[in-house]
mmCIF file of C-alpha atoms in Angstrom:
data_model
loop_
_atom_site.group_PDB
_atom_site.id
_atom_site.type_symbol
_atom_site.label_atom_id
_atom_site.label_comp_id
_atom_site.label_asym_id
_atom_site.label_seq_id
_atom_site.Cartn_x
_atom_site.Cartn_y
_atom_site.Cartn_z
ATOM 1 C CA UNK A 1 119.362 59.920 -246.558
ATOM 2 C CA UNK A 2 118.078 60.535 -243.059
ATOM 3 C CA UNK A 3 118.695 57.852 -240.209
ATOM 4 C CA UNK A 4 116.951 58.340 -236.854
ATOM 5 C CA UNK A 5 116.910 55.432 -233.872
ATOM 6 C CA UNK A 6 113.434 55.371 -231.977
ATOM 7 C CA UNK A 7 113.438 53.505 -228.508
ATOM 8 C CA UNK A 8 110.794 53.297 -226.161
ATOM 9 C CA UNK A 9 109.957 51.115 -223.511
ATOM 10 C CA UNK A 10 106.945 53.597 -221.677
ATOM 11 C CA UNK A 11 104.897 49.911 -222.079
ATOM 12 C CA UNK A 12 105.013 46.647 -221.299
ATOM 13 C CA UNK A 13 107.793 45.674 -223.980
ATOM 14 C CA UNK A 14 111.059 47.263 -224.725
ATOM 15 C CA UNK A 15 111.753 47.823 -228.521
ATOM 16 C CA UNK A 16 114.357 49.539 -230.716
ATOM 17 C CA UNK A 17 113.544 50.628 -234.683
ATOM 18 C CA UNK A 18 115.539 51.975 -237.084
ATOM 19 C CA UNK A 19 114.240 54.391 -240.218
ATOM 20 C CA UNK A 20 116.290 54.895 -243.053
ATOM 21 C CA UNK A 21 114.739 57.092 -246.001
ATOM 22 C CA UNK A 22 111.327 55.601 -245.205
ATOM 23 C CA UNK A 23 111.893 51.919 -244.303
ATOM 24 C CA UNK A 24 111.829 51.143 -240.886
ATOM 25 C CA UNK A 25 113.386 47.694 -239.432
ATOM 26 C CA UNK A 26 111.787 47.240 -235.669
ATOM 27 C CA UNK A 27 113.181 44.632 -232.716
ATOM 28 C CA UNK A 28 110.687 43.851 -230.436
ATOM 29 C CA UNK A 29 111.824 42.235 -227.159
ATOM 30 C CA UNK A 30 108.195 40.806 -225.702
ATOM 31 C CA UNK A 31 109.529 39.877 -222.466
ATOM 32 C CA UNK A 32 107.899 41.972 -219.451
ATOM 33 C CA UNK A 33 109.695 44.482 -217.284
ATOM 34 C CA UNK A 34 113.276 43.966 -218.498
ATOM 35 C CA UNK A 35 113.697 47.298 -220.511
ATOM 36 C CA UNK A 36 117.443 48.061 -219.052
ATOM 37 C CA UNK A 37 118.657 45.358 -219.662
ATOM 38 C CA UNK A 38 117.601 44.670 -223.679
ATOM 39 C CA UNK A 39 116.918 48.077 -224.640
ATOM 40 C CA UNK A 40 120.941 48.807 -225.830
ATOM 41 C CA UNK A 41 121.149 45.102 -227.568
ATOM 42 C CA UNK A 42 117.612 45.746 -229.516
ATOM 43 C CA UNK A 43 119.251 49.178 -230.950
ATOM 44 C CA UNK A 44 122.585 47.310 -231.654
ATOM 45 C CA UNK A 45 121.101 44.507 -233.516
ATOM 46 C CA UNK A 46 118.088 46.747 -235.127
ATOM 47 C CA UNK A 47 121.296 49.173 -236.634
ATOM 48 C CA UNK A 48 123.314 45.989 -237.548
ATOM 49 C CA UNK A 49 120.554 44.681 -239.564
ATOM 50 C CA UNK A 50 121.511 47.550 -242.048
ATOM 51 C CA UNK A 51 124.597 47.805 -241.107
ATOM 52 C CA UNK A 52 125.042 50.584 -239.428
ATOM 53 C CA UNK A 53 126.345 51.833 -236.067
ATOM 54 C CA UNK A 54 124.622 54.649 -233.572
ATOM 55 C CA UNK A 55 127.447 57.417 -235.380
ATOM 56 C CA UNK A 56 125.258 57.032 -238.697
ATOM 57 C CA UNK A 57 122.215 58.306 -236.766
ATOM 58 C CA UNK A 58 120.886 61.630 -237.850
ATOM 59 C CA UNK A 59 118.460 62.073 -234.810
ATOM 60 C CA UNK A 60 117.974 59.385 -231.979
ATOM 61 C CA UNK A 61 113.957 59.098 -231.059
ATOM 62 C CA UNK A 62 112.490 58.367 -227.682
ATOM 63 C CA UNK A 63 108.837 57.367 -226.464
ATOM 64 C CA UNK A 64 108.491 60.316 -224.330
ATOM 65 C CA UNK A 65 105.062 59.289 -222.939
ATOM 66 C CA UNK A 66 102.528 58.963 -221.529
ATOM 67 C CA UNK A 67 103.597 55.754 -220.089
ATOM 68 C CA UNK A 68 104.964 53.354 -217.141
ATOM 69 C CA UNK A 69 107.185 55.968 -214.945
ATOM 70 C CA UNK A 70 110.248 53.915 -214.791
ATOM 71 C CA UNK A 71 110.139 52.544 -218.813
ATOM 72 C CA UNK A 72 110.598 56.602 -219.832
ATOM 73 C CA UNK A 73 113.638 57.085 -217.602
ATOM 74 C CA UNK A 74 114.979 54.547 -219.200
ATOM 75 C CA UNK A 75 114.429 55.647 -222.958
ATOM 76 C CA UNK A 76 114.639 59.109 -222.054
ATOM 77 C CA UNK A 77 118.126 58.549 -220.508
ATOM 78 C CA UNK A 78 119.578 56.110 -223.166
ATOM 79 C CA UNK A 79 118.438 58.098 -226.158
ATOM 80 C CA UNK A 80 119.959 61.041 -224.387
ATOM 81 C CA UNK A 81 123.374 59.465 -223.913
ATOM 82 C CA UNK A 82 123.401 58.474 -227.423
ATOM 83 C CA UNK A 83 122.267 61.732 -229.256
ATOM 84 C CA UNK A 84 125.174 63.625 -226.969
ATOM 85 C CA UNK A 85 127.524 61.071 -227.535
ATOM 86 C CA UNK A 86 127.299 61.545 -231.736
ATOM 87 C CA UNK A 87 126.292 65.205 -231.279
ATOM 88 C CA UNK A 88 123.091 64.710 -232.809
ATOM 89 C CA UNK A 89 119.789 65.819 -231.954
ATOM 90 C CA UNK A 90 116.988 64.216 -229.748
ATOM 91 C CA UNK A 91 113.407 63.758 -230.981
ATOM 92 C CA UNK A 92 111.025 63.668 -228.252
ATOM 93 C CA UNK A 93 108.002 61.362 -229.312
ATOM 94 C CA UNK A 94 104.417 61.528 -227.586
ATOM 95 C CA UNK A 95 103.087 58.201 -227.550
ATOM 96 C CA UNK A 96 99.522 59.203 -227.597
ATOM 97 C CA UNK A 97 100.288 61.388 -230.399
ATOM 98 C CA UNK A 98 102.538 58.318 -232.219
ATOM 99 C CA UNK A 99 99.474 56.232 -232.314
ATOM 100 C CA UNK A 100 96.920 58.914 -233.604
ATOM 101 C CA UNK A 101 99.465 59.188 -236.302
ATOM 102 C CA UNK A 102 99.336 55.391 -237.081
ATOM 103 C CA UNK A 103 95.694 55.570 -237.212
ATOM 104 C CA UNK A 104 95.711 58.545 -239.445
ATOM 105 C CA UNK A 105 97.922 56.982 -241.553
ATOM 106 C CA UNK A 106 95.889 53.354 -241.777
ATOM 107 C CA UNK A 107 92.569 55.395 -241.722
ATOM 108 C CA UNK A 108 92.366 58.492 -244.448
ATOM 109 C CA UNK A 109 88.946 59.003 -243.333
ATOM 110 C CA UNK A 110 89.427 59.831 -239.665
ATOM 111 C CA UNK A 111 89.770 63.443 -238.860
ATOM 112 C CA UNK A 112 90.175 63.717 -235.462
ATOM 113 C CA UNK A 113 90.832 60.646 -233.020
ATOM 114 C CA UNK A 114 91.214 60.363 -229.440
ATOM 115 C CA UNK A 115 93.607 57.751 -228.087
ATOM 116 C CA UNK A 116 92.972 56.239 -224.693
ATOM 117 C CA UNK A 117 95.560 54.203 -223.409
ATOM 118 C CA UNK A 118 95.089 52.144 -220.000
ATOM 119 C CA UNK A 119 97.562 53.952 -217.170
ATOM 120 C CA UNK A 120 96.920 50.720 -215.166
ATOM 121 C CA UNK A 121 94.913 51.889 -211.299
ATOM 122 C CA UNK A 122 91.836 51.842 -213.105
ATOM 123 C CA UNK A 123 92.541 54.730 -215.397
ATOM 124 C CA UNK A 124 93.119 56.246 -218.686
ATOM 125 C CA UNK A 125 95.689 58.217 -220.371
ATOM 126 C CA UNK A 126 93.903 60.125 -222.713
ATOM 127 C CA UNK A 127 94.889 62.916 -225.823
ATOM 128 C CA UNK A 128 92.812 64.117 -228.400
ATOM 129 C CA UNK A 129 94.304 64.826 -232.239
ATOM 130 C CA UNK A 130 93.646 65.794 -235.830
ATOM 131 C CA UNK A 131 94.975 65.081 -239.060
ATOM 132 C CA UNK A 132 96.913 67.405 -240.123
ATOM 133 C CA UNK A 133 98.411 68.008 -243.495
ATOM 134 C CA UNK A 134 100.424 65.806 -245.424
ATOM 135 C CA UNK A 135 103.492 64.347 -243.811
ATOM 136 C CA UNK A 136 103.235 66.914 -241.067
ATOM 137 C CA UNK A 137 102.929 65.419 -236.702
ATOM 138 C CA UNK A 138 99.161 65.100 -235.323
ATOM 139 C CA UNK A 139 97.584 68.625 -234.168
ATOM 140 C CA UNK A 140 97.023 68.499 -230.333
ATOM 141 C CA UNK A 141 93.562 69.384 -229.917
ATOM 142 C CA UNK A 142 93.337 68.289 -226.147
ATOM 143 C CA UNK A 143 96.659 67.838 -224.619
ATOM 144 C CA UNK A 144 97.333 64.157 -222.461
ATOM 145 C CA UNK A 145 95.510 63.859 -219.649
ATOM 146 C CA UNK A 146 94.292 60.787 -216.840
ATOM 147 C CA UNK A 147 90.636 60.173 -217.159
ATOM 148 C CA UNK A 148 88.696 57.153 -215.011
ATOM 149 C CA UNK A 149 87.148 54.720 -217.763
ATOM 150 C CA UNK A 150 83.960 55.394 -216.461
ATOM 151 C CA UNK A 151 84.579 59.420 -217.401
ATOM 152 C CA UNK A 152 85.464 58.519 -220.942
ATOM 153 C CA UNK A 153 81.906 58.562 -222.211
ATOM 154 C CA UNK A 154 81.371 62.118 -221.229
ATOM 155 C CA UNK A 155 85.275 62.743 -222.557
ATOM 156 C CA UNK A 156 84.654 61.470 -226.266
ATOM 157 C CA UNK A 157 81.397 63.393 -226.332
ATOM 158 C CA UNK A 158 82.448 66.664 -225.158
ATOM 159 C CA UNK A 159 85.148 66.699 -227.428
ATOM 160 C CA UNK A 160 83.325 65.494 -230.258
ATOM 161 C CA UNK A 161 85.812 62.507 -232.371
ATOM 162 C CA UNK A 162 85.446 60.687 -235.743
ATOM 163 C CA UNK A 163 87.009 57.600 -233.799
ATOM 164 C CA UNK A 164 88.662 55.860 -230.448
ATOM 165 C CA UNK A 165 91.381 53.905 -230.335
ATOM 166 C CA UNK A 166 93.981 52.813 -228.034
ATOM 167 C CA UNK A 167 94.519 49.982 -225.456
ATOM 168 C CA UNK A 168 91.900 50.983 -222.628
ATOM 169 C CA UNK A 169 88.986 49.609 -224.707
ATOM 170 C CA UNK A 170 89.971 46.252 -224.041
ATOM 171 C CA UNK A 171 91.332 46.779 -220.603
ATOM 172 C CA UNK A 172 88.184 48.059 -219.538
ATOM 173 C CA UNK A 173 85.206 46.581 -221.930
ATOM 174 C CA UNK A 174 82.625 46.626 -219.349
ATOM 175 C CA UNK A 175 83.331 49.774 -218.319
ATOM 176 C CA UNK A 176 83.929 51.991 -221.629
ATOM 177 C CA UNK A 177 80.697 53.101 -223.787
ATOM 178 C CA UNK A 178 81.472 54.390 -226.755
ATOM 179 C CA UNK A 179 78.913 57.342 -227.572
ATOM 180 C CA UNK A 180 77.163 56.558 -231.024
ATOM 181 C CA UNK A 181 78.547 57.623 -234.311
ATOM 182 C CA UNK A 182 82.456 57.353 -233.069
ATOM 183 C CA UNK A 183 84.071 54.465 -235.107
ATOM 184 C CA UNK A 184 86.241 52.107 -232.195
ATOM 185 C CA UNK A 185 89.360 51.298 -233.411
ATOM 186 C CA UNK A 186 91.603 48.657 -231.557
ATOM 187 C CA UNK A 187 95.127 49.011 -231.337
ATOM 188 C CA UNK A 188 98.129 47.358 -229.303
ATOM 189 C CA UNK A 189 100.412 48.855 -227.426
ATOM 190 C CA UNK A 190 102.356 52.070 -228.970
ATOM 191 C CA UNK A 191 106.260 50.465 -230.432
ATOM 192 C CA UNK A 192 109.879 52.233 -231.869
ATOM 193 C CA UNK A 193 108.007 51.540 -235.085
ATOM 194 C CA UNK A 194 105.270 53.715 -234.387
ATOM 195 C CA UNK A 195 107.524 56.446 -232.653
ATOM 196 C CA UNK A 196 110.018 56.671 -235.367
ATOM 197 C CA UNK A 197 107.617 56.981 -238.354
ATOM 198 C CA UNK A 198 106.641 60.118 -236.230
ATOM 199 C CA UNK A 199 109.681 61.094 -235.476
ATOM 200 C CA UNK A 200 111.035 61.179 -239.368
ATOM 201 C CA UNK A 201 108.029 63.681 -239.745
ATOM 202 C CA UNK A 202 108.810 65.781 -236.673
ATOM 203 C CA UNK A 203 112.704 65.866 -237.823
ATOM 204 C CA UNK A 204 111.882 66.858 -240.641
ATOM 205 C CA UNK A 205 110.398 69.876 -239.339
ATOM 206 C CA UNK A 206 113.116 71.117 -236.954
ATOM 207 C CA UNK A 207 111.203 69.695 -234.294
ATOM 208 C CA UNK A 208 114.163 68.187 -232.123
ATOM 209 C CA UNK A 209 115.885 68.880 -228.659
ATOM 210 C CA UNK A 210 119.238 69.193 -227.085
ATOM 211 C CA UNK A 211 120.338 66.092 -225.828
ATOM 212 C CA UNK A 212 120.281 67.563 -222.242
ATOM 213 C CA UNK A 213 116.621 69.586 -222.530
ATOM 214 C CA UNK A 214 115.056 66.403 -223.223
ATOM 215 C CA UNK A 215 112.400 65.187 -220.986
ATOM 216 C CA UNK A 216 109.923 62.682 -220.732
ATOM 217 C CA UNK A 217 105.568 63.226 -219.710
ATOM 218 C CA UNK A 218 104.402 62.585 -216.969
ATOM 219 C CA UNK A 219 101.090 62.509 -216.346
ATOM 220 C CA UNK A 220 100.353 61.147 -213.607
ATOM 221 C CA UNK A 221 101.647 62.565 -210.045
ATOM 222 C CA UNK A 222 102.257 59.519 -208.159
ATOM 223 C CA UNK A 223 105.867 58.004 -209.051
ATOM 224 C CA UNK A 224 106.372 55.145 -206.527
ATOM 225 C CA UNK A 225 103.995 52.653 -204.830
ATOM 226 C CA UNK A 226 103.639 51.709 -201.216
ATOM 227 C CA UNK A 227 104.731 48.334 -199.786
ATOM 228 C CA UNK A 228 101.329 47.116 -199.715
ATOM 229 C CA UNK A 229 100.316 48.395 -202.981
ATOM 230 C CA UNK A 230 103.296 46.127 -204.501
ATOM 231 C CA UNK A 231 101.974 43.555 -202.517
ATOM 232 C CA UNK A 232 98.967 43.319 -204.218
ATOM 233 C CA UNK A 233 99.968 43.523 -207.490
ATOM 234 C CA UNK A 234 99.358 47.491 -208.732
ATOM 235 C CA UNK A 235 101.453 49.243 -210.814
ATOM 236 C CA UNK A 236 101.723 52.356 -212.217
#
């Protein structure tokens, strides 16, 4: 019976989920901007639920990004301590690649997908994927990247996509044209749900890391914001 916690909190919302032999149990805290201090109590109470404790785990999971700079660290850092505290593995979850994976699995039609996620400064984080085989993780067929929304256009039609989906095309409606032919699919904002349905896949391929080796993406450069910046009202 395999048992992985997923936590991520590279968004808005910090959340905590729980799979156990294919049923997954998710606590979603929609509160903004308060990851540190709910992510630990969403895992307890998410585990409790079945009741279990963090020494059951098989694998603990972790949004690794794309995402909001400070959210990984905190994921990253807490899924670390737990996985080295039980001596289990870490599974290091792309969050671009978690939602192509929910829209593969909602959408049997759709062979390849590009997710394009709003990065907030007026741009994109952006990966391209195909389905793979059966209960096997996304294939990477252009790795996560920032692109402006205006760019996207020229993105989705050089790389040539059955669909779109991802929170950008509704943070930036005016500004976004899909080509013709690619299917627009709207989604919300990547969860634990999402990255532990991955993650049971990606475990189950020996695709984990040492508690210490793991890391989350950056994409973007810029970690911190001036004074001014803060002041009126950016955020990365």
């Amino acid at each position: 019976m395999t048992k992985i916690l997923a936590l991520e909190t590279g968004g808005d919302f910090a959340s905590a989920a729980l799979y156990v032999d294919g049923e997954v149990e998710l606590n979603l805290f929609k509160e903004k901007n308060r990851h540190t201090e709910s992510l630990i109590t969403l895992a307890d109470e998410v585990m409790h639920r079945r009741g279990l404790v963090v020494a059951d785990m098989d694998a603990v999971a972790f949004g690794a990004g794309p995402g909001a700079f400070t959210g990984l660290r905190v994921a990253c850092g807490v899924a670390q301590g737990l996985a080295w505290a039980i001596g289990k593995p870490a599974v290091q979850v792309g969050n671009l690649a978690a939602a192509a994976f929910a829209v593969f699995a909602k959408h049997p039609e759709i062979k390849r997908v590009t997710i394009a996620n709003d990065a907030r400064m007026h741009e994109c984080y952006t990966g391209t994927f195909e389905r793979a085989e059966e209960n096997a993780a996304p294939i990477e067929v252009r790795a996560p990247e920032l692109v402006k929304p205006e760019m996207l256009t020229h993105y989705l039609e050089e790389i040539g996509v059955d669909a779109v989906a991802g929170t950008a095309l509704s943070a930036y409606p005016d500004e976004i044209c899909i080509p013709e032919g690619i299917r627009l699919i709207e989604t919300e904002q990547v969860n634990a749900e999402d990255i532990v349905r991955l993650a049971a896949v990606m475990y189950a391929h020996g695709q984990t890391v040492d508690p210490h080796l793991a890391a989350p993406l950056y994409v973007r450069n810029r970690v911190a914001l001036t004074i001014e910046e803060r002041r009126a009202g950016e955020k990365l």
